Amino acid sequence: MRKLLPMLLLAALAAGCAPSPVPQALIAPARPGLSAEQLAAALWSADPQRLRLRQTARFSFRGRSVPMIGMMELDTASQQARLVAVNEMGVKLFDLSVSEDAVRENYLLPQLARYPRFGEAVGASLRRVFLAPRPRPGEDTLAAADGGYRLSGERDGQQVAFLFGGEPVRLVEKGAEGDQGEWRAVYADYQPGAGTFFPRQIVLEDRRAGYRLDLRIESVKRSDEQTD
């Protein structure tokens, strides 16, 4: 059985899966007159706290696809996250620690290590979705955007943008473009949890690097709450 599980994983990798197009962000009308500070405070992860997220996801890269189930510890105060993921057979795929400027591979399944920079790509996706970049109200430019709002600025030579919409206002998309890459993340289907509203569906795509993350957040709890 031990030999069979890695073989099943490799078969899933080889089969791959052509991902559907990244959905267009829906910018619903937002209340007029909001400031950049109010938009930044509207991020679901803006309050400093430790959260536990249960997720299902599919990471697609270079024509291959890896479905996974993950548990993540997200510390919004220190801007750090740790994700442990298994496949549908219960085989541990990886254990990653991510901060705003680093990715540490605590464990990576040898079959996945055959693919160059796999752990780095997954870690970069997590950083972009959950940690950085973040709005900087005192530096970013605020503008109207299809009934919502757009904050834009520069981070380390990258042009970044954040789109907000809805009532109450929510982050619906963010992305960046520059020498380090070109990517965007779409956030949708906000649901209540852990004293806030979190996006149940998230899709991130980096066409230049050739990878995509389709993420569904099943639950969000504070670290002092009982986990399902």
Phi, psi and omega in degrees: 000325180298324179284331184290321185297312176299325178296320178296321179296315181296324177296319178295321178295316183293324181295320179066185180196124179284110184292148176288160180303146177296129183296149176286133179296133179266110180262091178287155180305138180242158179298131181289159173086011180283145180266168176298324178296319179293323178293316179298322180288344181279351177301136183296337180256021184288324182286137179289116179194167177254125184239151173244124182244130172256129191223155162240145187206164172224122178254118183250134181206133174050045177082002180241163185217135180237107174283148184205161174238130187227152169240126183235136170260120182242118177257102184284344178283311181269356181057057177224153179215151173226128183237129172245127184233144175233163175268185185292343178270358181087008179282128179292126182266312180196165175222110185239141170248130187230136172234187182293338184226013181205153173233128177243127177270101176286329176200141175217124180305130183308324180296328177281331180295345177292339182265115186305130172064026179299308181299321179296320181293318177297316180297320178296322177298314179298318179300314183294319182289315191250335190245295187216147006282161176233156179299147174236093187305325182281350184240324185286153179269132181258133179212160175285150181209095175053046179088352178243215183224153176228126170251131181221151180189199183233138176226111176051046178083358178260140172272120183244154179213146179231128179251134181235148176196175176091171178220110002292157186291140180225157170287126180247341178198147167215157182193174181210155179213134180169195182296332183276355179143175178221117185211163172210151179233133180248134182243132185211169174057059180293135182228154179286144176177142178054038177075013181215190172241124183246151179282118181288326182246129178223134175232126176239136178224133172239095184293325182293319179276343175083034176220163182210143177240120172255115190236133172239119178273114183279324179201153175228128179224151171290154185296340179269003177265158176288130178269140179301000000 
